[in-house]
Short mmCIF file of C-alpha atoms and ligand atoms in Angstrom, two decimals:
data_model
loop_
_atom_site.label_atom_id
_atom_site.label_comp_id
_atom_site.label_asym_id
_atom_site.label_seq_id
_atom_site.Cartn_x
_atom_site.Cartn_y
_atom_site.Cartn_z
CA MET A 642 167.12 19.91 52.97
CA PRO A 643 167.25 20.67 56.30
CA ASN A 644 166.65 24.60 57.45
CA HIS A 645 169.59 25.44 58.98
CA PRO A 646 169.17 26.62 62.62
CA LYS A 647 169.90 30.04 62.42
CA ALA A 648 168.14 30.75 59.06
CA PRO A 649 164.58 31.71 58.55
CA LYS A 650 161.75 29.20 58.58
CA PHE A 651 160.43 29.30 55.44
CA LYS A 652 157.26 27.58 53.85
CA ASN A 653 158.54 27.53 50.17
CA VAL A 654 162.34 27.95 49.87
CA PRO A 655 162.93 27.89 45.81
CA ARG A 656 165.37 24.98 44.67
CA HIS A 657 167.46 26.36 42.48
CA VAL A 658 168.48 30.67 42.67
CA ALA A 659 170.35 32.67 40.59
CA ILE A 660 171.78 36.02 41.49
CA ILE A 661 173.54 39.56 38.61
CA MET A 662 175.62 40.88 41.44
CA ASP A 663 175.35 44.69 40.30
CA GLY A 664 176.11 47.85 41.97
CA ASN A 665 180.10 47.09 42.15
CA GLY A 666 181.24 50.13 40.22
CA ARG A 667 177.77 52.70 41.76
CA TRP A 668 178.85 51.58 44.89
CA ALA A 669 182.65 52.25 45.40
CA LYS A 670 182.00 55.74 43.62
CA GLN A 671 180.23 57.17 45.47
CA ARG A 672 182.71 56.79 48.30
CA GLY A 673 184.84 57.73 46.16
CA LEU A 674 186.71 55.20 45.45
CA PRO A 675 187.99 52.86 42.78
CA ARG A 676 185.83 50.72 41.32
CA ILE A 677 188.04 47.85 42.48
CA GLU A 678 187.32 48.62 45.73
CA GLY A 679 183.19 48.32 45.07
CA HIS A 680 184.61 44.22 43.48
CA ARG A 681 186.42 43.20 46.68
CA LYS A 682 183.33 44.12 49.38
CA GLY A 683 181.36 42.36 46.61
CA VAL A 684 183.33 39.02 47.49
CA GLU A 685 182.42 39.39 51.37
CA SER A 686 178.61 39.68 49.62
CA VAL A 687 179.82 36.04 47.78
CA ARG A 688 180.75 34.83 51.83
CA ALA A 689 177.97 35.60 52.92
CA THR A 690 175.48 34.71 50.10
CA VAL A 691 176.22 31.37 49.50
CA GLU A 692 176.22 30.56 53.16
CA ALA A 693 172.28 32.28 54.02
CA ALA A 694 171.78 29.77 50.98
CA GLY A 695 173.38 26.90 52.19
CA GLU A 696 171.68 27.83 55.27
CA THR A 697 167.73 28.37 54.28
CA GLY A 698 167.91 24.77 52.53
CA VAL A 699 169.00 26.15 48.55
CA GLU A 700 170.22 23.62 46.33
CA PHE A 701 171.47 25.47 43.85
CA LEU A 702 173.26 28.82 44.55
CA THR A 703 174.04 30.27 40.04
CA LEU A 704 176.15 33.54 40.47
CA TYR A 705 177.05 35.91 37.05
CA ALA A 706 180.34 36.94 38.60
CA PHE A 707 182.22 37.74 35.09
CA SER A 708 179.45 37.81 31.07
CA VAL A 709 181.23 37.37 28.22
CA GLU A 710 180.74 41.16 27.14
CA ASN A 711 183.50 41.97 30.78
CA TRP A 712 186.37 41.18 28.76
CA ASN A 713 185.62 44.16 27.03
CA ARG A 714 186.62 46.65 30.46
CA PRO A 715 189.72 48.59 31.32
CA LYS A 716 192.04 45.99 31.69
CA ALA A 717 193.48 47.39 34.71
CA GLU A 718 189.71 46.08 35.72
CA VAL A 719 189.87 42.91 34.40
CA ASP A 720 193.18 41.88 35.54
CA THR A 721 191.95 42.56 39.40
CA LEU A 722 188.63 40.42 38.85
CA MET A 723 190.40 38.08 38.28
CA ARG A 724 192.92 38.57 40.88
CA LEU A 725 190.30 38.62 43.18
CA LEU A 726 188.29 34.88 41.69
CA GLN A 727 191.68 32.47 41.40
CA GLN A 728 192.41 34.16 45.42
CA PHE A 729 188.69 32.81 46.14
CA LEU A 730 189.16 29.87 44.28
CA ARG A 731 191.78 29.20 46.21
CA ASP A 732 190.78 30.69 49.68
CA GLU A 733 187.36 29.59 49.99
CA ILE A 734 187.99 25.49 50.21
CA ALA A 735 188.31 25.21 53.39
CA GLU A 736 185.84 27.34 54.07
CA LEU A 737 183.17 25.62 51.05
CA ASN A 738 184.47 22.40 52.32
CA LYS A 739 182.93 23.44 55.55
CA HIS A 740 179.91 24.36 54.73
CA ASN A 741 179.26 21.28 52.15
CA VAL A 742 179.31 23.17 49.70
CA ARG A 743 180.39 21.65 46.26
CA LEU A 744 181.20 24.36 43.12
CA GLN A 745 181.35 24.53 39.92
CA ALA A 746 181.51 26.93 36.87
CA ILE A 747 179.19 27.71 33.22
CA GLY A 748 180.29 29.95 31.09
CA ARG A 749 183.19 29.87 28.43
CA LEU A 750 185.71 28.23 30.78
CA ALA A 751 188.72 27.82 28.54
CA ASP A 752 188.50 31.39 28.46
CA LEU A 753 189.72 31.86 31.28
CA PRO A 754 193.83 33.15 32.32
CA ALA A 755 195.49 29.12 32.65
CA SER A 756 196.11 30.19 35.86
CA VAL A 757 192.35 31.21 37.19
CA GLY A 758 191.28 28.03 34.54
CA GLY A 759 193.29 25.67 37.12
CA GLN A 760 192.36 26.52 40.56
CA LEU A 761 188.82 26.78 39.18
CA HIS A 762 189.83 23.04 37.87
CA GLU A 763 191.17 22.13 41.46
CA THR A 764 188.66 23.60 43.35
CA ILE A 765 186.09 21.66 41.33
CA LEU A 766 187.07 18.85 41.95
CA ALA A 767 188.49 19.16 46.51
CA THR A 768 184.87 19.83 46.94
CA SER A 769 183.48 17.44 44.48
CA ARG A 770 182.08 15.91 47.15
CA ASN A 771 180.01 17.70 48.82
CA THR A 772 176.22 17.04 49.27
CA GLY A 773 174.52 20.27 50.72
CA LEU A 774 175.01 23.27 48.41
CA THR A 775 175.27 23.34 44.15
CA LEU A 776 177.34 26.57 43.94
CA ILE A 777 177.20 27.73 40.44
CA LEU A 778 179.86 30.26 39.10
CA ALA A 779 178.56 31.95 35.62
CA LEU A 780 182.12 33.10 34.38
CA SER A 781 182.57 34.11 30.69
CA TYR A 782 179.56 33.74 30.00
CA SER A 783 176.51 34.37 27.86
CA GLY A 784 172.99 32.94 27.86
CA ARG A 785 172.99 33.72 23.69
CA ILE A 786 176.00 32.17 23.02
CA GLU A 787 175.49 29.04 25.21
CA ILE A 788 172.61 28.44 23.90
CA ILE A 789 174.08 28.85 19.75
CA GLU A 790 176.82 25.91 21.46
CA ALA A 791 173.25 24.27 22.44
CA VAL A 792 172.62 24.49 18.76
CA GLN A 793 175.65 23.89 17.30
CA SER A 794 176.55 20.19 19.66
CA VAL A 795 172.70 19.29 18.21
CA ILE A 796 173.45 19.00 15.09
CA ARG A 797 176.36 17.53 15.21
CA GLU A 798 174.46 14.69 17.17
CA ILE A 799 172.31 14.69 14.16
CA GLN A 800 175.73 14.81 11.95
CA LEU A 801 176.45 11.55 13.74
CA GLY A 802 172.94 10.40 13.35
CA HIS A 803 172.41 9.95 17.06
CA ILE A 804 169.10 11.96 17.39
CA ASP A 805 166.20 12.61 14.67
CA PRO A 806 165.53 15.79 14.12
CA ALA A 807 161.80 15.26 14.60
CA GLN A 808 162.48 13.94 18.54
CA ILE A 809 164.11 17.47 19.10
CA ASP A 810 162.04 19.10 22.09
CA GLU A 811 162.49 21.51 25.17
CA THR A 812 163.75 18.27 27.57
CA VAL A 813 166.60 17.14 24.50
CA PHE A 814 167.33 21.17 23.89
CA SER A 815 168.35 21.06 26.94
CA ARG A 816 170.06 18.19 27.53
CA HIS A 817 172.46 20.96 25.54
CA LEU A 818 172.56 23.46 27.29
CA TYR A 819 175.97 24.62 30.34
CA THR A 820 173.35 24.03 32.78
CA ARG A 821 172.23 20.84 32.28
CA TYR A 822 172.60 19.10 35.44
CA TYR A 823 171.27 21.51 37.63
CA PRO A 824 167.28 21.83 37.59
CA ASP A 825 166.29 25.63 35.83
CA PRO A 826 166.46 28.32 38.58
CA ASP A 827 162.88 29.52 40.43
CA LEU A 828 164.10 33.01 42.31
CA LEU A 829 166.41 35.84 40.46
CA ILE A 830 167.37 38.03 42.74
CA ARG A 831 168.77 41.12 40.63
CA THR A 832 170.87 43.84 42.72
CA SER A 833 170.95 47.67 42.31
CA GLY A 834 167.90 48.14 40.84
CA GLU A 835 168.44 48.01 37.81
CA MET A 836 165.55 45.79 35.68
CA ARG A 837 167.22 43.88 32.88
CA LEU A 838 168.35 40.56 32.43
CA SER A 839 171.76 41.42 30.70
CA ASN A 840 172.55 37.93 28.48
CA PHE A 841 171.80 35.77 31.60
CA LEU A 842 170.45 32.31 32.22
CA LEU A 843 168.19 33.28 28.60
CA TRP A 844 166.25 29.85 28.40
CA GLN A 845 166.31 28.61 31.96
CA LEU A 846 164.33 32.02 33.30
CA SER A 847 161.34 31.31 31.33
CA TYR A 848 159.48 30.49 33.90
CA THR A 849 161.59 31.91 37.06
CA GLU A 850 159.43 34.57 39.98
CA LEU A 851 162.54 37.74 39.15
CA PHE A 852 163.50 39.75 42.98
CA VAL A 853 165.11 43.04 42.15
CA THR A 854 166.32 45.09 45.45
CA PRO A 855 167.49 48.43 44.88
CA THR A 856 170.46 47.37 47.57
CA LEU A 857 173.98 47.38 45.53
CA TRP A 858 176.02 44.10 45.57
CA PRO A 859 178.71 44.98 48.42
CA ASP A 860 176.38 46.03 50.80
CA PHE A 861 173.80 42.88 50.50
CA ARG A 862 174.01 40.26 53.08
CA LYS A 863 172.00 37.36 54.66
CA PRO A 864 168.80 39.21 55.48
CA ASP A 865 168.84 40.37 51.79
CA PHE A 866 169.13 37.42 50.65
CA TYR A 867 165.99 36.34 53.47
CA GLU A 868 164.21 39.32 52.31
CA ALA A 869 164.12 37.56 49.17
CA VAL A 870 163.42 33.89 49.19
CA ARG A 871 160.18 35.88 52.30
CA SER A 872 159.16 37.17 48.59
CA TYR A 873 159.62 34.00 46.97
CA GLU A 874 157.38 32.14 49.19
CA SER A 875 154.31 33.83 48.27
CA ARG A 876 154.38 34.07 44.70
CA ASN A 877 151.80 32.10 42.81
CA ARG A 878 153.69 30.76 40.05
CA ARG A 879 151.23 29.34 37.20
CA TYR A 880 153.61 28.65 33.89
CA GLY A 881 150.67 29.92 31.52
CA ARG A 882 147.70 28.19 33.37
CA ILE A 883 144.67 29.86 35.75
C1 FPP B 145 178.40 43.90 38.79
O1 FPP B 145 179.31 45.60 39.12
C2 FPP B 145 179.25 43.11 39.30
C3 FPP B 145 181.08 42.60 38.03
C4 FPP B 145 180.42 42.84 37.46
C5 FPP B 145 181.46 41.58 39.21
C6 FPP B 145 180.68 40.99 40.48
C7 FPP B 145 181.80 40.02 41.16
C8 FPP B 145 182.23 39.96 41.63
C9 FPP B 145 181.47 40.35 43.31
C10 FPP B 145 183.61 39.93 42.79
C11 FPP B 145 184.38 38.31 42.37
C12 FPP B 145 183.40 36.88 42.04
C13 FPP B 145 183.75 36.01 43.67
C14 FPP B 145 182.02 34.88 42.29
C15 FPP B 145 184.39 36.37 44.18
P1 FPP B 145 179.22 47.03 38.05
O2 FPP B 145 181.13 46.62 38.39
O3 FPP B 145 179.21 46.81 36.86
O4 FPP B 145 178.86 47.67 38.89
P2 FPP B 145 178.06 48.91 38.30
O5 FPP B 145 176.89 48.58 36.80
O6 FPP B 145 177.65 50.18 39.65
O7 FPP B 145 179.61 50.33 37.36
#
């Protein structure tokens, strides 16, 4: 995809960038605000990052927006996150279309409240013809559960006689993951300085380059995204070879 005139020029653009958007709570706490305000500000970072990724020529951007573990947060916080998500899905359709962004989602989507699930479906449909960036939201997502569901799906295929266990290799198995339509991420960005994967894309991140920034997610803007791509540009990916 062509580099947009607004973005810096990169020699080597990652095809797929995945982001663990962390630090919303701490950002709010530092300012004596309720955690919710950090999430609200985080939506602005989502907007800026989607634009930056599109302008850089990234093809796939996966955002870890809500984990299966996040359901255990206080009900008021979960409710607000769901409301922010629904608002984003409803209000951003025009902007996504303007920027030629196609929305997709991965995770246990049936766990979402019906109103959020319905809006998600609607926005996916409304942006399905766009041919630029594919924005993938990980919602009610767990890497371990994704792998377990893939195993269950493989077993069903075996029981139906559609595959022979001897044929199962990485390619066959990958076709049973939520991410079967997308390449593995080339670059993982995690904000707020934490050095963890937090159950995100456990299978898919095997050979992904990591970039951890101390910036808290609500402060993350286009220059932070460009800095991560700049760092990726200079990496020498060997995939276990020399
Ligand atoms: C992590 O910060 C962030 C989340 C659990 C939610 C991310 C959600 C958004 C950015 C807004 C909604 C998303 C979209 C796509 C519109 P934290 O709360 O764990 O922060 P902490 O570690 O400082 O407590």
